[in-house]
PDB file of C-alpha atoms and ligand atoms in Angstrom:
ATOM      1  CA  MET A 119     -17.215 -22.437 -23.020  1.00 75.00           C
ATOM      2  CA  VAL A 120     -14.110 -21.178 -23.702  1.00 79.00           C
ATOM      3  CA  THR A 121     -13.275 -17.367 -25.220  1.00 86.00           C
ATOM      4  CA  THR A 122     -10.284 -16.364 -25.492  1.00 90.00           C
ATOM      5  CA  THR A 123      -8.915 -13.682 -22.180  1.00 97.00           C
ATOM      6  CA  ARG A 124      -6.474 -11.854 -20.812  1.00 98.00           C
ATOM      7  CA  THR A 125      -4.645 -11.730 -17.972  1.00 98.00           C
ATOM      8  CA  LEU A 126      -1.859 -10.203 -15.839  1.00 98.00           C
ATOM      9  CA  SER A 127       0.927 -11.828 -14.119  1.00 99.00           C
ATOM     10  CA  ILE A 128       3.451 -10.675 -12.573  1.00 99.00           C
ATOM     11  CA  VAL A 129       7.013 -12.154 -12.095  1.00 99.00           C
ATOM     12  CA  LYS A 130       8.169 -11.236  -9.225  1.00 99.00           C
ATOM     13  CA  PRO A 131      11.366  -9.376  -6.975  1.00 98.00           C
ATOM     14  CA  ASP A 132      12.758 -13.002  -5.913  1.00 98.00           C
ATOM     15  CA  ALA A 133      12.083 -14.711  -9.403  1.00 98.00           C
ATOM     16  CA  VAL A 134      13.506 -12.526 -11.070  1.00 99.00           C
ATOM     17  CA  ARG A 135      16.475 -12.336  -8.332  1.00 98.00           C
ATOM     18  CA  ARG A 136      16.846 -15.509  -8.880  1.00 98.00           C
ATOM     19  CA  SER A 137      16.831 -16.190 -13.079  1.00 98.00           C
ATOM     20  CA  LEU A 138      13.379 -18.141 -13.319  1.00 99.00           C
ATOM     21  CA  ILE A 139      11.472 -15.318 -15.618  1.00 99.00           C
ATOM     22  CA  GLY A 140      12.984 -17.203 -18.463  1.00 98.00           C
ATOM     23  CA  ASN A 141      12.008 -20.704 -16.321  1.00 98.00           C
ATOM     24  CA  ILE A 142       8.329 -19.006 -15.774  1.00 99.00           C
ATOM     25  CA  PHE A 143       7.826 -17.315 -19.289  1.00 99.00           C
ATOM     26  CA  ASN A 144       8.015 -20.936 -21.011  1.00 98.00           C
ATOM     27  CA  ARG A 145       5.510 -22.432 -19.562  1.00 98.00           C
ATOM     28  CA  PHE A 146       3.122 -20.339 -20.013  1.00 98.00           C
ATOM     29  CA  GLU A 147       4.105 -20.214 -24.100  1.00 98.00           C
ATOM     30  CA  GLN A 148       3.861 -24.112 -23.232  1.00 98.00           C
ATOM     31  CA  ALA A 149       0.349 -24.137 -21.640  1.00 98.00           C
ATOM     32  CA  GLY A 150      -0.875 -22.351 -24.858  1.00 97.00           C
ATOM     33  CA  LEU A 151      -0.785 -18.839 -22.944  1.00 98.00           C
ATOM     34  CA  ASN A 152       0.347 -15.783 -25.377  1.00 98.00           C
ATOM     35  CA  ILE A 153       1.969 -12.991 -23.932  1.00 98.00           C
ATOM     36  CA  ILE A 154       1.008  -9.978 -25.885  1.00 98.00           C
ATOM     37  CA  ALA A 155       2.816  -7.775 -23.790  1.00 98.00           C
ATOM     38  CA  THR A 156       5.444  -7.286 -21.320  1.00 98.00           C
ATOM     39  CA  ASN A 157       7.583  -4.962 -18.861  1.00 98.00           C
ATOM     40  CA  MET A 158      10.394  -4.747 -16.555  1.00 98.00           C
ATOM     41  CA  ILE A 159       9.762  -2.222 -14.182  1.00 98.00           C
ATOM     42  CA  HIS A 160      11.458  -1.115 -10.369  1.00 98.00           C
ATOM     43  CA  MET A 161       7.670  -0.424  -8.627  1.00 98.00           C
ATOM     44  CA  THR A 162       7.925   2.272  -6.017  1.00 98.00           C
ATOM     45  CA  GLN A 163       6.933   1.824  -2.764  1.00 98.00           C
ATOM     46  CA  GLU A 164       3.797   3.993  -3.504  1.00 98.00           C
ATOM     47  CA  GLN A 165       3.095   2.070  -6.985  1.00 98.00           C
ATOM     48  CA  ALA A 166       2.776  -1.246  -4.817  1.00 98.00           C
ATOM     49  CA  LYS A 167       0.933   0.137  -2.494  1.00 98.00           C
ATOM     50  CA  GLN A 168      -1.259   0.651  -4.884  1.00 98.00           C
ATOM     51  CA  PHE A 169      -1.636  -2.152  -6.373  1.00 98.00           C
ATOM     52  CA  TYR A 170      -2.256  -4.141  -3.783  1.00 98.00           C
ATOM     53  CA  ILE A 171      -5.201  -1.419  -2.373  1.00 97.00           C
ATOM     54  CA  ILE A 172      -7.808  -4.618  -1.796  1.00 96.00           C
ATOM     55  CA  HIS A 173      -4.896  -5.640   0.922  1.00 97.00           C
ATOM     56  CA  LYS A 174      -4.180  -2.709   2.542  1.00 98.00           C
ATOM     57  CA  ASP A 175      -6.183  -4.186   5.249  1.00 98.00           C
ATOM     58  CA  ARG A 176      -4.121  -7.234   5.871  1.00 98.00           C
ATOM     59  CA  PRO A 177      -2.088  -7.941   7.996  1.00 98.00           C
ATOM     60  CA  PHE A 178       0.757  -8.998   5.741  1.00 98.00           C
ATOM     61  CA  TYR A 179       0.409  -5.739   3.370  1.00 98.00           C
ATOM     62  CA  ASN A 180       2.584  -3.521   4.166  1.00 98.00           C
ATOM     63  CA  GLU A 181       5.509  -6.424   4.291  1.00 98.00           C
ATOM     64  CA  LEU A 182       4.133  -7.684   0.685  1.00 98.00           C
ATOM     65  CA  VAL A 183       3.990  -3.753  -0.318  1.00 98.00           C
ATOM     66  CA  THR A 184       7.807  -3.793   0.685  1.00 98.00           C
ATOM     67  CA  PHE A 185       8.989  -6.814  -1.721  1.00 98.00           C
ATOM     68  CA  MET A 186       6.965  -5.698  -4.180  1.00 98.00           C
ATOM     69  CA  SER A 187       9.126  -2.620  -4.438  1.00 98.00           C
ATOM     70  CA  SER A 188      12.959  -4.763  -2.989  1.00 98.00           C
ATOM     71  CA  GLY A 189      13.566  -5.433  -6.789  1.00 98.00           C
ATOM     72  CA  PRO A 190      12.943  -5.641 -11.127  1.00 98.00           C
ATOM     73  CA  VAL A 191       9.158  -7.571 -11.679  1.00 99.00           C
ATOM     74  CA  VAL A 192       8.393  -8.848 -14.870  1.00 99.00           C
ATOM     75  CA  VAL A 193       4.779  -7.131 -15.783  1.00 99.00           C
ATOM     76  CA  SER A 194       3.038  -9.004 -18.191  1.00 99.00           C
ATOM     77  CA  VAL A 195      -0.386  -9.718 -20.140  1.00 98.00           C
ATOM     78  CA  LEU A 196      -1.275 -13.603 -21.030  1.00 98.00           C
ATOM     79  CA  GLU A 197      -3.957 -14.094 -23.630  1.00 98.00           C
ATOM     80  CA  GLY A 198      -5.705 -17.364 -24.090  1.00 98.00           C
ATOM     81  CA  PRO A 199      -8.274 -19.741 -23.360  1.00 95.00           C
ATOM     82  CA  ASN A 200      -9.822 -18.915 -20.123  1.00 96.00           C
ATOM     83  CA  ALA A 201      -6.263 -16.785 -19.168  1.00 98.00           C
ATOM     84  CA  VAL A 202      -7.493 -16.124 -15.326  1.00 98.00           C
ATOM     85  CA  LYS A 203      -7.891 -19.301 -14.518  1.00 98.00           C
ATOM     86  CA  MET A 204      -5.266 -21.388 -16.362  1.00 98.00           C
ATOM     87  CA  ASN A 205      -2.206 -18.855 -15.189  1.00 98.00           C
ATOM     88  CA  ARG A 206      -3.767 -19.362 -11.656  1.00 98.00           C
ATOM     89  CA  ASP A 207      -3.799 -23.521 -11.593  1.00 98.00           C
ATOM     90  CA  LEU A 208       0.002 -23.392 -13.745  1.00 98.00           C
ATOM     91  CA  MET A 209       0.435 -20.768 -10.528  1.00 99.00           C
ATOM     92  CA  GLY A 210      -0.819 -23.442  -7.735  1.00 98.00           C
ATOM     93  CA  ALA A 211      -1.843 -21.788  -4.322  1.00 98.00           C
ATOM     94  CA  THR A 212      -0.290 -18.759  -2.471  1.00 98.00           C
ATOM     95  CA  ASN A 213       1.880 -21.408   0.261  1.00 98.00           C
ATOM     96  CA  PRO A 214       4.182 -23.253  -1.815  1.00 98.00           C
ATOM     97  CA  SER A 215       3.425 -25.759   0.974  1.00 98.00           C
ATOM     98  CA  GLU A 216      -0.065 -25.971  -0.532  1.00 98.00           C
ATOM     99  CA  ALA A 217       0.622 -26.034  -3.656  1.00 98.00           C
ATOM    100  CA  GLN A 218       0.392 -29.567  -6.386  1.00 98.00           C
ATOM    101  CA  ALA A 219       3.193 -29.998  -7.530  1.00 98.00           C
ATOM    102  CA  GLY A 220       4.047 -29.164 -11.148  1.00 98.00           C
ATOM    103  CA  THR A 221       2.913 -25.936 -10.602  1.00 98.00           C
ATOM    104  CA  ILE A 222       5.384 -22.720 -10.755  1.00 99.00           C
ATOM    105  CA  ARG A 223       4.640 -21.935  -6.898  1.00 98.00           C
ATOM    106  CA  HIS A 224       5.368 -25.578  -5.756  1.00 98.00           C
ATOM    107  CA  ASP A 225       8.529 -25.703  -8.225  1.00 98.00           C
ATOM    108  CA  LEU A 226       9.991 -22.562  -7.940  1.00 98.00           C
ATOM    109  CA  SER A 227       8.975 -20.527  -4.560  1.00 98.00           C
ATOM    110  CA  GLU A 228      10.707 -20.586  -0.936  1.00 94.00           C
ATOM    111  CA  SER A 229       7.958 -18.647   0.639  1.00 98.00           C
ATOM    112  CA  ILE A 230       4.408 -17.819   0.891  1.00 98.00           C
ATOM    113  CA  GLY A 231       4.939 -13.885   1.207  1.00 97.00           C
ATOM    114  CA  GLU A 232       7.924 -14.699  -1.465  1.00 98.00           C
ATOM    115  CA  ASN A 233       5.807 -16.765  -3.700  1.00 98.00           C
ATOM    116  CA  SER A 234       7.582 -15.838  -7.283  1.00 99.00           C
ATOM    117  CA  VAL A 235       4.226 -14.596  -9.079  1.00 99.00           C
ATOM    118  CA  HIS A 236       1.324 -12.905  -9.246  1.00 98.00           C
ATOM    119  CA  GLY A 237      -1.770 -13.473 -11.726  1.00 98.00           C
ATOM    120  CA  SER A 238      -5.091 -11.605 -11.584  1.00 98.00           C
ATOM    121  CA  ASP A 239      -7.927 -13.662  -9.807  1.00 98.00           C
ATOM    122  CA  SER A 240     -11.416 -12.504 -11.680  1.00 98.00           C
ATOM    123  CA  ASP A 241     -11.715 -10.865 -15.600  1.00 97.00           C
ATOM    124  CA  GLU A 242     -12.853  -7.506 -14.145  1.00 97.00           C
ATOM    125  CA  ASN A 243      -9.643  -7.696 -11.777  1.00 97.00           C
ATOM    126  CA  ALA A 244      -7.562  -8.857 -14.076  1.00 98.00           C
ATOM    127  CA  ALA A 245      -8.915  -5.532 -16.855  1.00 98.00           C
ATOM    128  CA  THR A 246      -8.431  -3.335 -13.680  1.00 97.00           C
ATOM    129  CA  GLU A 247      -4.608  -4.865 -13.404  1.00 98.00           C
ATOM    130  CA  ILE A 248      -4.056  -4.600 -17.182  1.00 98.00           C
ATOM    131  CA  ARG A 249      -5.118  -0.900 -16.579  1.00 98.00           C
ATOM    132  CA  PHE A 250      -2.375  -0.056 -14.098  1.00 98.00           C
ATOM    133  CA  PHE A 251       0.765  -1.242 -15.791  1.00 98.00           C
ATOM    134  CA  PHE A 252      -0.710  -1.093 -19.507  1.00 98.00           C
ATOM    135  CA  PRO A 253      -2.564   1.997 -20.172  1.00 97.00           C
ATOM    136  CA  ASP A 254      -2.841   2.278 -23.593  1.00 95.00           C
ATOM    137  CA  LEU A 255      -2.788  -1.289 -24.707  1.00 95.00           C
ATOM    138  CA  ALA A 256      -6.171  -1.707 -26.988  1.00 78.00           C
TER     139      ALA A 256
HETATM  140  N1  UDP B 262       0.964 -12.801   1.395  1.00 79.38           N
HETATM  141  C1  UDP B 262       1.263 -13.008   2.651  1.00 79.38           C
HETATM  142  N2  UDP B 262       0.882 -13.416   3.645  1.00 79.38           N
HETATM  143  C2  UDP B 262       0.047 -14.595   3.311  1.00 79.38           C
HETATM  144  C3  UDP B 262      -1.608 -14.631   2.444  1.00 79.38           C
HETATM  145  C4  UDP B 262      -1.054 -13.641   1.160  1.00 79.38           C
HETATM  146  O1  UDP B 262       2.871 -12.720   2.360  1.00 79.38           O
HETATM  147  O2  UDP B 262      -0.737 -15.245   4.421  1.00 79.38           O
HETATM  148  C5  UDP B 262       0.853 -12.428  -0.082  1.00 79.38           C
HETATM  149  C6  UDP B 262       1.487 -13.170  -1.176  1.00 79.38           C
HETATM  150  O3  UDP B 262       2.513 -12.255  -1.984  1.00 79.38           O
HETATM  151  C7  UDP B 262       0.342 -13.161  -2.158  1.00 79.38           C
HETATM  152  C8  UDP B 262       0.262 -11.529  -1.753  1.00 79.38           C
HETATM  153  O4  UDP B 262       0.181 -11.506  -0.646  1.00 79.38           O
HETATM  154  O5  UDP B 262       0.598 -13.584  -3.298  1.00 79.38           O
HETATM  155  C9  UDP B 262      -1.844 -12.025  -2.306  1.00 79.38           C
HETATM  156  O6  UDP B 262      -2.092 -12.504  -1.045  1.00 79.38           O
HETATM  157  P1  UDP B 262      -3.602 -13.136  -2.688  1.00 79.38           P
HETATM  158  O7  UDP B 262      -4.457 -13.459  -0.863  1.00 79.38           O
HETATM  159  O8  UDP B 262      -4.351 -12.240  -2.963  1.00 79.38           O
HETATM  160  O9  UDP B 262      -2.844 -14.187  -2.875  1.00 79.38           O
HETATM  161  P2  UDP B 262      -2.646 -15.030  -4.264  1.00 79.38           P
HETATM  162  O10 UDP B 262      -4.233 -14.498  -4.850  1.00 79.38           O
HETATM  163  O11 UDP B 262      -1.596 -14.489  -4.912  1.00 79.38           O
HETATM  164  O12 UDP B 262      -2.583 -16.563  -4.877  1.00 79.38           O
HETATM  165 MG1   MG B 263      -4.775 -12.508  -4.921  1.00 79.38          MG
END
């Protein structure tokens, strides 16, 4: 069943630096995902550590935290039919070299670390991640 749900998106520092915010937002809107809240922020190391706490034991954790706090990012709430899956499909595989043609990561990203976008991976994590950045969103 298709229901209207929400997911959290982040346009990562590599994509903001390369002026790709509009390109990425356009893909969301063309696909039928509405941007219902958005904010440009520069995460502190502490915020990035907290946001990615589920990865704290992974070998790439420190590098990820340093990268995500290296410049401004655009955090957004996307709403639409099966938003989590739709956004993950638009993003493509974590490693751009494995991502399908037409996906954000295939088309725009330069490496597995600097892969341009974050997207929640489940409805439960989406709710947690949306609360993290948009505590006042109804
Ligand atoms: N990452 C990395 N090296 C890896 C795996 C992941 O640098 O081998 C980074 C990458 O930026 C990725 C993020 O850590 O987007 C979170 O990893 P996850 O497995 O959750 O991938 P995603 O859900 O972003 O596709
Ligand atoms: Mg993930």
